[in-house]
PDB file of C-alpha atoms in Angstrom:
ATOM      1  CA  MET A   1      69.564  88.304  76.755  1.00  0.00           C
ATOM      2  CA  ASP A   2      70.412  84.719  76.346  1.00  0.00           C
ATOM      3  CA  PHE A   3      72.216  82.886  78.560  1.00  0.00           C
ATOM      4  CA  LEU A   4      75.953  83.274  77.462  1.00  0.00           C
ATOM      5  CA  THR A   5      75.900  87.486  77.453  1.00  0.00           C
ATOM      6  CA  PHE A   6      74.142  87.152  81.096  1.00  0.00           C
ATOM      7  CA  LEU A   7      77.326  85.596  82.346  1.00  0.00           C
ATOM      8  CA  GLN A   8      79.500  87.287  79.958  1.00  0.00           C
ATOM      9  CA  GLN A   9      78.147  90.920  82.241  1.00  0.00           C
ATOM     10  CA  LEU A  10      77.285  89.561  84.909  1.00  0.00           C
ATOM     11  CA  ILE A  11      81.450  88.893  84.319  1.00  0.00           C
ATOM     12  CA  ASN A  12      82.408  92.060  83.718  1.00  0.00           C
ATOM     13  CA  GLY A  13      80.328  93.393  86.167  1.00  0.00           C
ATOM     14  CA  LEU A  14      82.391  91.305  88.934  1.00  0.00           C
ATOM     15  CA  SER A  15      85.309  92.695  87.799  1.00  0.00           C
ATOM     16  CA  LEU A  16      84.282  95.889  87.645  1.00  0.00           C
ATOM     17  CA  GLY A  17      82.623  95.829  91.089  1.00  0.00           C
ATOM     18  CA  SER A  18      86.315  93.923  92.388  1.00  0.00           C
ATOM     19  CA  LEU A  19      87.806  97.570  91.102  1.00  0.00           C
ATOM     20  CA  TYR A  20      85.314  99.501  93.216  1.00  0.00           C
ATOM     21  CA  ALA A  21      86.044  97.675  96.090  1.00  0.00           C
ATOM     22  CA  LEU A  22      89.668  97.972  95.955  1.00  0.00           C
ATOM     23  CA  ILE A  23      89.828 101.438  96.190  1.00  0.00           C
ATOM     24  CA  ALA A  24      86.502 101.886  98.621  1.00  0.00           C
ATOM     25  CA  ILE A  25      88.884 100.526 101.055  1.00  0.00           C
ATOM     26  CA  GLY A  26      90.604 103.019 101.260  1.00  0.00           C
ATOM     27  CA  TYR A  27      88.138 105.366 101.824  1.00  0.00           C
ATOM     28  CA  THR A  28      86.533 103.527 104.586  1.00  0.00           C
ATOM     29  CA  LEU A  29      89.243 102.650 106.364  1.00  0.00           C
ATOM     30  CA  VAL A  30      90.248 105.953 106.865  1.00  0.00           C
ATOM     31  CA  TYR A  31      87.001 107.020 107.701  1.00  0.00           C
ATOM     32  CA  GLY A  32      86.621 104.839 110.448  1.00  0.00           C
ATOM     33  CA  ILE A  33      89.626 105.350 112.038  1.00  0.00           C
ATOM     34  CA  LEU A  34      89.896 109.616 111.455  1.00  0.00           C
ATOM     35  CA  ARG A  35      86.453 110.169 110.892  1.00  0.00           C
ATOM     36  CA  LEU A  36      88.425 111.739 107.492  1.00  0.00           C
ATOM     37  CA  ILE A  37      86.414 111.684 103.364  1.00  0.00           C
ATOM     38  CA  ASN A  38      90.421 111.177 102.004  1.00  0.00           C
ATOM     39  CA  PHE A  39      89.145 112.840  98.256  1.00  0.00           C
ATOM     40  CA  ALA A  40      92.935 112.830  98.146  1.00  0.00           C
ATOM     41  CA  HIS A  41      92.683 108.538  97.099  1.00  0.00           C
ATOM     42  CA  GLY A  42      91.399 108.367  93.541  1.00  0.00           C
ATOM     43  CA  ASP A  43      93.935 110.502  92.284  1.00  0.00           C
ATOM     44  CA  LEU A  44      95.996 108.049  94.335  1.00  0.00           C
ATOM     45  CA  LEU A  45      94.998 105.761  90.650  1.00  0.00           C
ATOM     46  CA  MET A  46      96.560 108.255  88.753  1.00  0.00           C
ATOM     47  CA  VAL A  47     100.103 107.936  90.527  1.00  0.00           C
ATOM     48  CA  VAL A  48      99.579 104.314  90.357  1.00  0.00           C
ATOM     49  CA  ALA A  49      99.154 104.738  86.700  1.00  0.00           C
ATOM     50  CA  TYR A  50     102.031 107.328  85.298  1.00  0.00           C
ATOM     51  CA  LEU A  51     104.649 106.078  88.152  1.00  0.00           C
ATOM     52  CA  ALA A  52     104.265 102.092  85.846  1.00  0.00           C
ATOM     53  CA  VAL A  53     104.167 103.722  82.640  1.00  0.00           C
ATOM     54  CA  MET A  54     107.767 105.923  83.550  1.00  0.00           C
ATOM     55  CA  GLY A  55     109.066 102.601  84.519  1.00  0.00           C
ATOM     56  CA  VAL A  56     108.494 100.153  81.678  1.00  0.00           C
ATOM     57  CA  GLY A  57     108.413 102.832  79.154  1.00  0.00           C
ATOM     58  CA  LEU A  58     111.387 106.028  80.974  1.00  0.00           C
ATOM     59  CA  PHE A  59     113.748 103.349  82.218  1.00  0.00           C
ATOM     60  CA  SER A  60     112.664 100.185  80.229  1.00  0.00           C
ATOM     61  CA  TRP A  61     112.139  98.065  83.336  1.00  0.00           C
ATOM     62  CA  PRO A  62     110.547  94.696  83.438  1.00  0.00           C
ATOM     63  CA  TRP A  63     106.757  94.958  83.942  1.00  0.00           C
ATOM     64  CA  PRO A  64     106.777  93.382  86.580  1.00  0.00           C
ATOM     65  CA  ALA A  65     109.617  95.402  88.620  1.00  0.00           C
ATOM     66  CA  ALA A  66     108.194  98.289  87.653  1.00  0.00           C
ATOM     67  CA  PHE A  67     104.153  97.484  88.873  1.00  0.00           C
ATOM     68  CA  GLY A  68     106.009  96.340  92.232  1.00  0.00           C
ATOM     69  CA  LEU A  69     107.729  99.538  92.756  1.00  0.00           C
ATOM     70  CA  ALA A  70     105.088 101.891  91.101  1.00  0.00           C
ATOM     71  CA  ILE A  71     102.180  99.855  93.995  1.00  0.00           C
ATOM     72  CA  GLY A  72     105.056 100.602  96.801  1.00  0.00           C
ATOM     73  CA  LEU A  73     105.377 104.255  95.464  1.00  0.00           C
ATOM     74  CA  THR A  74     101.813 104.776  96.085  1.00  0.00           C
ATOM     75  CA  GLY A  75     101.701 103.524  99.863  1.00  0.00           C
ATOM     76  CA  LEU A  76     105.023 106.095 100.189  1.00  0.00           C
ATOM     77  CA  MET A  77     102.073 109.148  98.780  1.00  0.00           C
ATOM     78  CA  GLY A  78      99.645 107.161 100.985  1.00  0.00           C
ATOM     79  CA  VAL A  79     101.465 108.205 104.034  1.00  0.00           C
ATOM     80  CA  LEU A  80     102.941 111.223 103.094  1.00  0.00           C
ATOM     81  CA  LEU A  81      99.244 112.383 102.203  1.00  0.00           C
ATOM     82  CA  GLU A  82      98.662 111.646 106.229  1.00  0.00           C
ATOM     83  CA  ARG A  83     101.963 112.978 107.434  1.00  0.00           C
ATOM     84  CA  GLY A  84     101.852 115.993 105.626  1.00  0.00           C
ATOM     85  CA  ALA A  85      97.880 117.148 105.010  1.00  0.00           C
ATOM     86  CA  TYR A  86      95.849 115.377 107.794  1.00  0.00           C
ATOM     87  CA  ARG A  87      98.183 114.978 110.738  1.00  0.00           C
ATOM     88  CA  PRO A  88      98.663 118.602 111.944  1.00  0.00           C
ATOM     89  CA  LEU A  89      95.149 119.575 111.160  1.00  0.00           C
ATOM     90  CA  ARG A  90      93.962 116.644 113.268  1.00  0.00           C
ATOM     91  CA  ARG A  91      92.561 118.350 116.246  1.00  0.00           C
ATOM     92  CA  ALA A  92      90.684 121.337 113.982  1.00  0.00           C
ATOM     93  CA  PRO A  93      87.042 121.372 112.783  1.00  0.00           C
ATOM     94  CA  ARG A  94      86.535 118.551 110.628  1.00  0.00           C
ATOM     95  CA  ILE A  95      85.535 120.964 107.728  1.00  0.00           C
ATOM     96  CA  SER A  96      89.475 122.071 107.858  1.00  0.00           C
ATOM     97  CA  LEU A  97      89.750 119.104 107.202  1.00  0.00           C
ATOM     98  CA  LEU A  98      87.853 118.496 104.046  1.00  0.00           C
ATOM     99  CA  ILE A  99      89.542 121.425 102.671  1.00  0.00           C
ATOM    100  CA  SER A 100      92.123 119.421 103.047  1.00  0.00           C
ATOM    101  CA  ALA A 101      92.360 116.465 101.458  1.00  0.00           C
ATOM    102  CA  ILE A 102      90.550 118.771  98.065  1.00  0.00           C
ATOM    103  CA  ALA A 103      93.482 120.665  98.282  1.00  0.00           C
ATOM    104  CA  ALA A 104      95.686 117.361  98.289  1.00  0.00           C
ATOM    105  CA  SER A 105      93.492 115.756  95.483  1.00  0.00           C
ATOM    106  CA  PHE A 106      94.166 118.660  93.344  1.00  0.00           C
ATOM    107  CA  LEU A 107      97.497 118.952  94.272  1.00  0.00           C
ATOM    108  CA  LEU A 108      97.927 116.011  92.924  1.00  0.00           C
ATOM    109  CA  GLU A 109      95.875 116.397  89.526  1.00  0.00           C
ATOM    110  CA  ASN A 110      97.574 119.536  88.814  1.00  0.00           C
ATOM    111  CA  LEU A 111     101.500 118.227  89.785  1.00  0.00           C
ATOM    112  CA  ALA A 112     100.685 115.012  87.064  1.00  0.00           C
ATOM    113  CA  LEU A 113     100.036 118.131  84.275  1.00  0.00           C
ATOM    114  CA  VAL A 114     102.198 119.723  84.783  1.00  0.00           C
ATOM    115  CA  ILE A 115     105.090 117.497  84.263  1.00  0.00           C
ATOM    116  CA  ALA A 116     103.588 114.997  82.304  1.00  0.00           C
ATOM    117  CA  GLY A 117     101.073 116.955  81.024  1.00  0.00           C
ATOM    118  CA  GLY A 118      97.487 117.017  79.720  1.00  0.00           C
ATOM    119  CA  ARG A 119      97.420 114.450  76.705  1.00  0.00           C
ATOM    120  CA  PRO A 120      95.929 111.547  77.249  1.00  0.00           C
ATOM    121  CA  GLN A 121      99.108 108.387  77.977  1.00  0.00           C
ATOM    122  CA  ALA A 122      98.683 104.458  76.513  1.00  0.00           C
ATOM    123  CA  PHE A 123      99.208 101.663  79.484  1.00  0.00           C
ATOM    124  CA  PRO A 124     101.669  99.297  79.249  1.00  0.00           C
ATOM    125  CA  THR A 125      99.369  96.298  79.465  1.00  0.00           C
ATOM    126  CA  PRO A 126     101.448  93.331  79.657  1.00  0.00           C
ATOM    127  CA  ARG A 127     100.807  91.049  76.844  1.00  0.00           C
ATOM    128  CA  VAL A 128     100.477  87.686  79.523  1.00  0.00           C
ATOM    129  CA  LEU A 129      97.487  89.682  81.055  1.00  0.00           C
ATOM    130  CA  SER A 130      96.170  91.175  77.396  1.00  0.00           C
ATOM    131  CA  GLY A 131      93.351  88.817  75.543  1.00  0.00           C
ATOM    132  CA  ALA A 132      91.049  86.808  76.267  1.00  0.00           C
ATOM    133  CA  PHE A 133      89.563  83.235  76.469  1.00  0.00           C
ATOM    134  CA  ALA A 134      86.818  81.840  74.094  1.00  0.00           C
ATOM    135  CA  LEU A 135      84.636  79.612  76.101  1.00  0.00           C
ATOM    136  CA  GLY A 136      81.977  77.998  73.462  1.00  0.00           C
ATOM    137  CA  GLY A 137      80.681  81.563  73.036  1.00  0.00           C
ATOM    138  CA  LEU A 138      81.549  82.997  76.382  1.00  0.00           C
ATOM    139  CA  TYR A 139      83.989  85.865  75.231  1.00  0.00           C
ATOM    140  CA  VAL A 140      85.581  85.901  78.850  1.00  0.00           C
ATOM    141  CA  PRO A 141      89.097  89.030  79.179  1.00  0.00           C
ATOM    142  CA  ARG A 142      92.039  87.411  80.797  1.00  0.00           C
ATOM    143  CA  LEU A 143      91.690  90.599  82.906  1.00  0.00           C
ATOM    144  CA  SER A 144      87.866  89.781  83.852  1.00  0.00           C
ATOM    145  CA  LEU A 145      89.155  86.463  85.369  1.00  0.00           C
ATOM    146  CA  LEU A 146      92.203  88.098  87.071  1.00  0.00           C
ATOM    147  CA  ILE A 147      90.925  90.899  88.718  1.00  0.00           C
ATOM    148  CA  PRO A 148      88.933  89.755  91.009  1.00  0.00           C
ATOM    149  CA  LEU A 149      91.497  86.755  91.889  1.00  0.00           C
ATOM    150  CA  VAL A 150      93.724  89.727  92.810  1.00  0.00           C
ATOM    151  CA  THR A 151      90.134  91.577  94.821  1.00  0.00           C
ATOM    152  CA  ALA A 152      89.800  88.319  96.145  1.00  0.00           C
ATOM    153  CA  ALA A 153      93.751  87.865  97.655  1.00  0.00           C
ATOM    154  CA  LEU A 154      94.341  91.324  98.633  1.00  0.00           C
ATOM    155  CA  LEU A 155      91.319  91.253 101.277  1.00  0.00           C
ATOM    156  CA  ALA A 156      92.024  87.801 102.401  1.00  0.00           C
ATOM    157  CA  VAL A 157      95.441  89.563 103.747  1.00  0.00           C
ATOM    158  CA  LEU A 158      94.310  92.536 104.610  1.00  0.00           C
ATOM    159  CA  PHE A 159      91.447  90.784 106.991  1.00  0.00           C
ATOM    160  CA  ILE A 160      94.632  88.475 108.481  1.00  0.00           C
ATOM    161  CA  ILE A 161      96.058  91.795 109.437  1.00  0.00           C
ATOM    162  CA  ILE A 162      93.099  93.748 111.070  1.00  0.00           C
ATOM    163  CA  TYR A 163      90.983  90.592 112.682  1.00  0.00           C
ATOM    164  CA  ARG A 164      94.483  88.588 113.318  1.00  0.00           C
ATOM    165  CA  THR A 165      97.385  90.779 114.296  1.00  0.00           C
ATOM    166  CA  SER A 166      98.058  93.362 116.713  1.00  0.00           C
ATOM    167  CA  VAL A 167      98.346  96.831 114.956  1.00  0.00           C
ATOM    168  CA  GLY A 168      94.314  95.378 113.523  1.00  0.00           C
ATOM    169  CA  ARG A 169      93.790  95.124 116.965  1.00  0.00           C
ATOM    170  CA  ALA A 170      94.657  98.436 117.823  1.00  0.00           C
ATOM    171  CA  MET A 171      92.877  99.994 114.897  1.00  0.00           C
ATOM    172  CA  ARG A 172      89.527  98.563 115.542  1.00  0.00           C
ATOM    173  CA  ALA A 173      90.350 100.406 119.161  1.00  0.00           C
ATOM    174  CA  ILE A 174      91.191 103.325 117.625  1.00  0.00           C
ATOM    175  CA  ALA A 175      88.235 103.936 115.352  1.00  0.00           C
ATOM    176  CA  LEU A 176      86.211 103.090 118.073  1.00  0.00           C
ATOM    177  CA  ASP A 177      87.441 105.534 120.105  1.00  0.00           C
ATOM    178  CA  LEU A 178      91.172 107.292 119.545  1.00  0.00           C
ATOM    179  CA  SER A 179      91.329 109.520 122.203  1.00  0.00           C
ATOM    180  CA  THR A 180      90.800 106.580 124.879  1.00  0.00           C
ATOM    181  CA  VAL A 181      93.456 104.232 123.063  1.00  0.00           C
ATOM    182  CA  SER A 182      95.904 107.534 122.812  1.00  0.00           C
ATOM    183  CA  LEU A 183      96.212 107.331 126.863  1.00  0.00           C
ATOM    184  CA  MET A 184      96.659 103.467 126.617  1.00  0.00           C
ATOM    185  CA  GLY A 185     100.063 103.675 125.489  1.00  0.00           C
ATOM    186  CA  ILE A 186      99.722 103.147 122.133  1.00  0.00           C
ATOM    187  CA  ASP A 187     101.286 104.790 119.104  1.00  0.00           C
ATOM    188  CA  VAL A 188      98.099 106.281 117.503  1.00  0.00           C
ATOM    189  CA  ASN A 189     100.669 107.601 114.805  1.00  0.00           C
ATOM    190  CA  ARG A 190     102.289 104.940 114.013  1.00  0.00           C
ATOM    191  CA  ILE A 191      98.314 103.024 113.789  1.00  0.00           C
ATOM    192  CA  ILE A 192      97.353 105.780 111.521  1.00  0.00           C
ATOM    193  CA  ALA A 193     100.440 105.838 108.590  1.00  0.00           C
ATOM    194  CA  PHE A 194     100.087 102.210 108.534  1.00  0.00           C
ATOM    195  CA  THR A 195      96.168 102.302 107.708  1.00  0.00           C
ATOM    196  CA  PHE A 196      97.263 105.158 105.144  1.00  0.00           C
ATOM    197  CA  LEU A 197      99.767 102.565 103.626  1.00  0.00           C
ATOM    198  CA  ILE A 198      97.408  99.657 103.413  1.00  0.00           C
ATOM    199  CA  GLY A 199      94.671 101.948 102.127  1.00  0.00           C
ATOM    200  CA  SER A 200      97.298 103.248  99.756  1.00  0.00           C
ATOM    201  CA  LEU A 201      98.891 100.175  98.091  1.00  0.00           C
ATOM    202  CA  LEU A 202      94.928  98.488  97.677  1.00  0.00           C
ATOM    203  CA  ALA A 203      94.236 101.955  95.386  1.00  0.00           C
ATOM    204  CA  GLY A 204      98.425 101.565  94.072  1.00  0.00           C
ATOM    205  CA  ALA A 205      96.966  98.064  92.866  1.00  0.00           C
ATOM    206  CA  GLY A 206      93.472  99.093  91.622  1.00  0.00           C
ATOM    207  CA  GLY A 207      94.951 101.940  89.849  1.00  0.00           C
ATOM    208  CA  LEU A 208      96.807  99.714  88.196  1.00  0.00           C
ATOM    209  CA  LEU A 209      94.105  97.098  87.062  1.00  0.00           C
ATOM    210  CA  TRP A 210      91.711  99.750  86.041  1.00  0.00           C
ATOM    211  CA  ALA A 211      94.439 101.395  84.076  1.00  0.00           C
ATOM    212  CA  MET A 212      94.957  97.606  82.201  1.00  0.00           C
ATOM    213  CA  LYS A 213      91.864  96.998  81.823  1.00  0.00           C
ATOM    214  CA  TYR A 214      90.484 100.832  80.727  1.00  0.00           C
ATOM    215  CA  PRO A 215      94.232 101.688  79.329  1.00  0.00           C
ATOM    216  CA  GLN A 216      94.738 105.422  79.031  1.00  0.00           C
ATOM    217  CA  VAL A 217      96.215 107.622  81.518  1.00  0.00           C
ATOM    218  CA  ASN A 218      95.568 111.079  81.527  1.00  0.00           C
ATOM    219  CA  PRO A 219      95.968 113.674  84.950  1.00  0.00           C
ATOM    220  CA  PHE A 220      91.986 113.399  86.072  1.00  0.00           C
ATOM    221  CA  MET A 221      91.229 109.563  85.501  1.00  0.00           C
ATOM    222  CA  GLY A 222      91.280 108.704  89.252  1.00  0.00           C
ATOM    223  CA  ILE A 223      88.364 111.659  89.683  1.00  0.00           C
ATOM    224  CA  MET A 224      85.314 109.739  88.394  1.00  0.00           C
ATOM    225  CA  PRO A 225      86.795 105.634  89.650  1.00  0.00           C
ATOM    226  CA  GLY A 226      87.279 107.402  92.898  1.00  0.00           C
ATOM    227  CA  LEU A 227      83.925 108.909  93.111  1.00  0.00           C
ATOM    228  CA  LYS A 228      82.002 105.720  91.611  1.00  0.00           C
ATOM    229  CA  ALA A 229      84.424 104.299  94.953  1.00  0.00           C
ATOM    230  CA  PHE A 230      83.295 106.583  97.629  1.00  0.00           C
ATOM    231  CA  ILE A 231      79.684 105.618  96.096  1.00  0.00           C
ATOM    232  CA  ALA A 232      80.191 102.113  96.698  1.00  0.00           C
ATOM    233  CA  ALA A 233      81.686 103.002 100.454  1.00  0.00           C
ATOM    234  CA  VAL A 234      78.599 104.901 101.031  1.00  0.00           C
ATOM    235  CA  LEU A 235      76.100 102.567  99.356  1.00  0.00           C
ATOM    236  CA  GLY A 236      77.718  99.408 102.281  1.00  0.00           C
ATOM    237  CA  GLY A 237      78.130 101.099 105.058  1.00  0.00           C
ATOM    238  CA  ILE A 238      81.350 104.240 105.087  1.00  0.00           C
ATOM    239  CA  GLY A 239      83.386 102.916 107.918  1.00  0.00           C
ATOM    240  CA  ASN A 240      82.419  99.093 107.638  1.00  0.00           C
ATOM    241  CA  VAL A 241      85.079  96.825 105.170  1.00  0.00           C
ATOM    242  CA  THR A 242      82.957  94.440 104.435  1.00  0.00           C
ATOM    243  CA  GLY A 243      79.974  96.172 103.720  1.00  0.00           C
ATOM    244  CA  ALA A 244      82.364  98.520 101.038  1.00  0.00           C
ATOM    245  CA  VAL A 245      83.384  95.147  99.157  1.00  0.00           C
ATOM    246  CA  LEU A 246      79.378  94.666  98.779  1.00  0.00           C
ATOM    247  CA  GLY A 247      79.267  98.092  98.038  1.00  0.00           C
ATOM    248  CA  GLY A 248      81.448  97.598  95.016  1.00  0.00           C
ATOM    249  CA  LEU A 249      80.262  94.528  94.534  1.00  0.00           C
ATOM    250  CA  LEU A 250      76.950  95.551  94.265  1.00  0.00           C
ATOM    251  CA  LEU A 251      77.298  99.518  92.425  1.00  0.00           C
ATOM    252  CA  GLY A 252      80.296  97.580  89.859  1.00  0.00           C
ATOM    253  CA  LEU A 253      77.024  94.389  88.818  1.00  0.00           C
ATOM    254  CA  LEU A 254      74.562  97.601  88.402  1.00  0.00           C
ATOM    255  CA  GLU A 255      76.221  99.992  86.187  1.00  0.00           C
ATOM    256  CA  VAL A 256      76.867  96.723  83.994  1.00  0.00           C
ATOM    257  CA  MET A 257      73.328  94.772  83.965  1.00  0.00           C
ATOM    258  CA  ILE A 258      71.417  98.824  83.196  1.00  0.00           C
ATOM    259  CA  VAL A 259      74.224  98.871  80.551  1.00  0.00           C
ATOM    260  CA  ALA A 260      73.012  96.105  79.112  1.00  0.00           C
ATOM    261  CA  PHE A 261      69.676  95.424  79.851  1.00  0.00           C
ATOM    262  CA  PHE A 262      68.282  98.831  78.684  1.00  0.00           C
ATOM    263  CA  PRO A 263      71.682 100.071  76.001  1.00  0.00           C
ATOM    264  CA  ALA A 264      70.184 103.154  75.571  1.00  0.00           C
ATOM    265  CA  TRP A 265      70.678 104.434  78.975  1.00  0.00           C
ATOM    266  CA  ALA A 266      74.415 103.958  78.149  1.00  0.00           C
ATOM    267  CA  GLY A 267      75.222 107.201  78.142  1.00  0.00           C
ATOM    268  CA  TYR A 268      73.555 107.395  82.099  1.00  0.00           C
ATOM    269  CA  ARG A 269      75.147 105.283  83.340  1.00  0.00           C
ATOM    270  CA  ASP A 270      77.476 107.792  85.717  1.00  0.00           C
ATOM    271  CA  ALA A 271      73.597 109.611  86.707  1.00  0.00           C
ATOM    272  CA  VAL A 272      72.442 106.376  87.767  1.00  0.00           C
ATOM    273  CA  ALA A 273      74.890 105.323  90.937  1.00  0.00           C
ATOM    274  CA  PHE A 274      74.780 109.213  91.542  1.00  0.00           C
ATOM    275  CA  THR A 275      70.872 108.518  91.854  1.00  0.00           C
ATOM    276  CA  LEU A 276      71.548 105.849  93.563  1.00  0.00           C
ATOM    277  CA  LEU A 277      74.325 107.169  96.215  1.00  0.00           C
ATOM    278  CA  ILE A 278      71.218 110.370  96.818  1.00  0.00           C
ATOM    279  CA  ALA A 279      68.489 107.906  96.658  1.00  0.00           C
ATOM    280  CA  LEU A 280      70.389 105.638  99.654  1.00  0.00           C
ATOM    281  CA  LEU A 281      71.388 108.386 101.334  1.00  0.00           C
ATOM    282  CA  LEU A 282      66.905 109.827 102.177  1.00  0.00           C
ATOM    283  CA  VAL A 283      66.188 105.726 102.491  1.00  0.00           C
ATOM    284  CA  ARG A 284      69.062 104.361 104.369  1.00  0.00           C
ATOM    285  CA  PRO A 285      72.102 107.604 105.474  1.00  0.00           C
ATOM    286  CA  THR A 286      73.797 104.466 107.197  1.00  0.00           C
ATOM    287  CA  GLY A 287      74.674 101.704 104.275  1.00  0.00           C
ATOM    288  CA  LEU A 288      73.177  98.471 104.312  1.00  0.00           C
ATOM    289  CA  LEU A 289      76.149  97.455 106.576  1.00  0.00           C
ATOM    290  CA  GLY A 290      76.473 100.159 108.590  1.00  0.00           C
ATOM    291  CA  GLU A 291      76.038 101.236 112.200  1.00  0.00           C
ATOM    292  CA  ALA A 292      74.084 103.703 114.134  1.00  0.00           C
ATOM    293  CA  LEU A 293      75.811 107.314 113.183  1.00  0.00           C
ATOM    294  CA  GLY A 294      78.699 107.949 115.022  1.00  0.00           C
ATOM    295  CA  GLN A 295      79.663 104.443 115.629  1.00  0.00           C
ATOM    296  CA  GLU A 296      81.288 103.382 112.872  1.00  0.00           C
ATOM    297  CA  LYS A 297      83.354  99.983 113.350  1.00  0.00           C
ATOM    298  CA  LEU A 298      86.002  98.369 111.084  1.00  0.00           C
TER     299      LEU A 298
END
């Protein structure tokens, strides 16, 4: 492999890893506060993609308005999921929350199947975001450059919220001890709903970028990216935002580089990701940046 090919694959890996990181943050935020794996989180990618398709194709809205509204409605969907599927079971056994999360995932997928049908649809990628740059012998799609930039900007905003605002301090306090925080006058329900909102908005942004990178929309399109993002969150240390970003980038680079160096393994890239998860859980169950069990922090 020559240097230009390596650089090309490095850009592709960073682009894919940035998408995993955006989605993985939603998993890690919710787990850090509620110790819950929100398996419906990946399906929000499908929700935002269909909303964008409807906005551009059905209502003929300009793509910035359609994409912005789709992300906003996806954030609202995340809040509704918390209010309807998780909040009533907050004091129930953990297995009840897990079952509710799986049921919510199936509900979203089957609603999309009934409403939109099972036939895949093309995603309306804006012309300004399609195409590629040719730099010497390097071929760089515009989205491969845009995705890491958008991810970095959104992560900067997220870290400011978590570490520089009162809401962020409340989120970190709830992650440490929800019961004690609820006795100190903090509206726990509001903070948890805000956490779901932030995670769902990031998933919405990641879903649109994913749909533009792989422009085909179907009711089950969020399953595999959601699982990969979950692996990324566990790899970095679930409950740790920085770990989710690191895990996403590492997983994206690993998937792309394995195919680049071993083309015959291209059909096994998903198997490699799940094998990595099993190996990591055996060697280091808390992930790369995870703390002692039961002490995860945002």
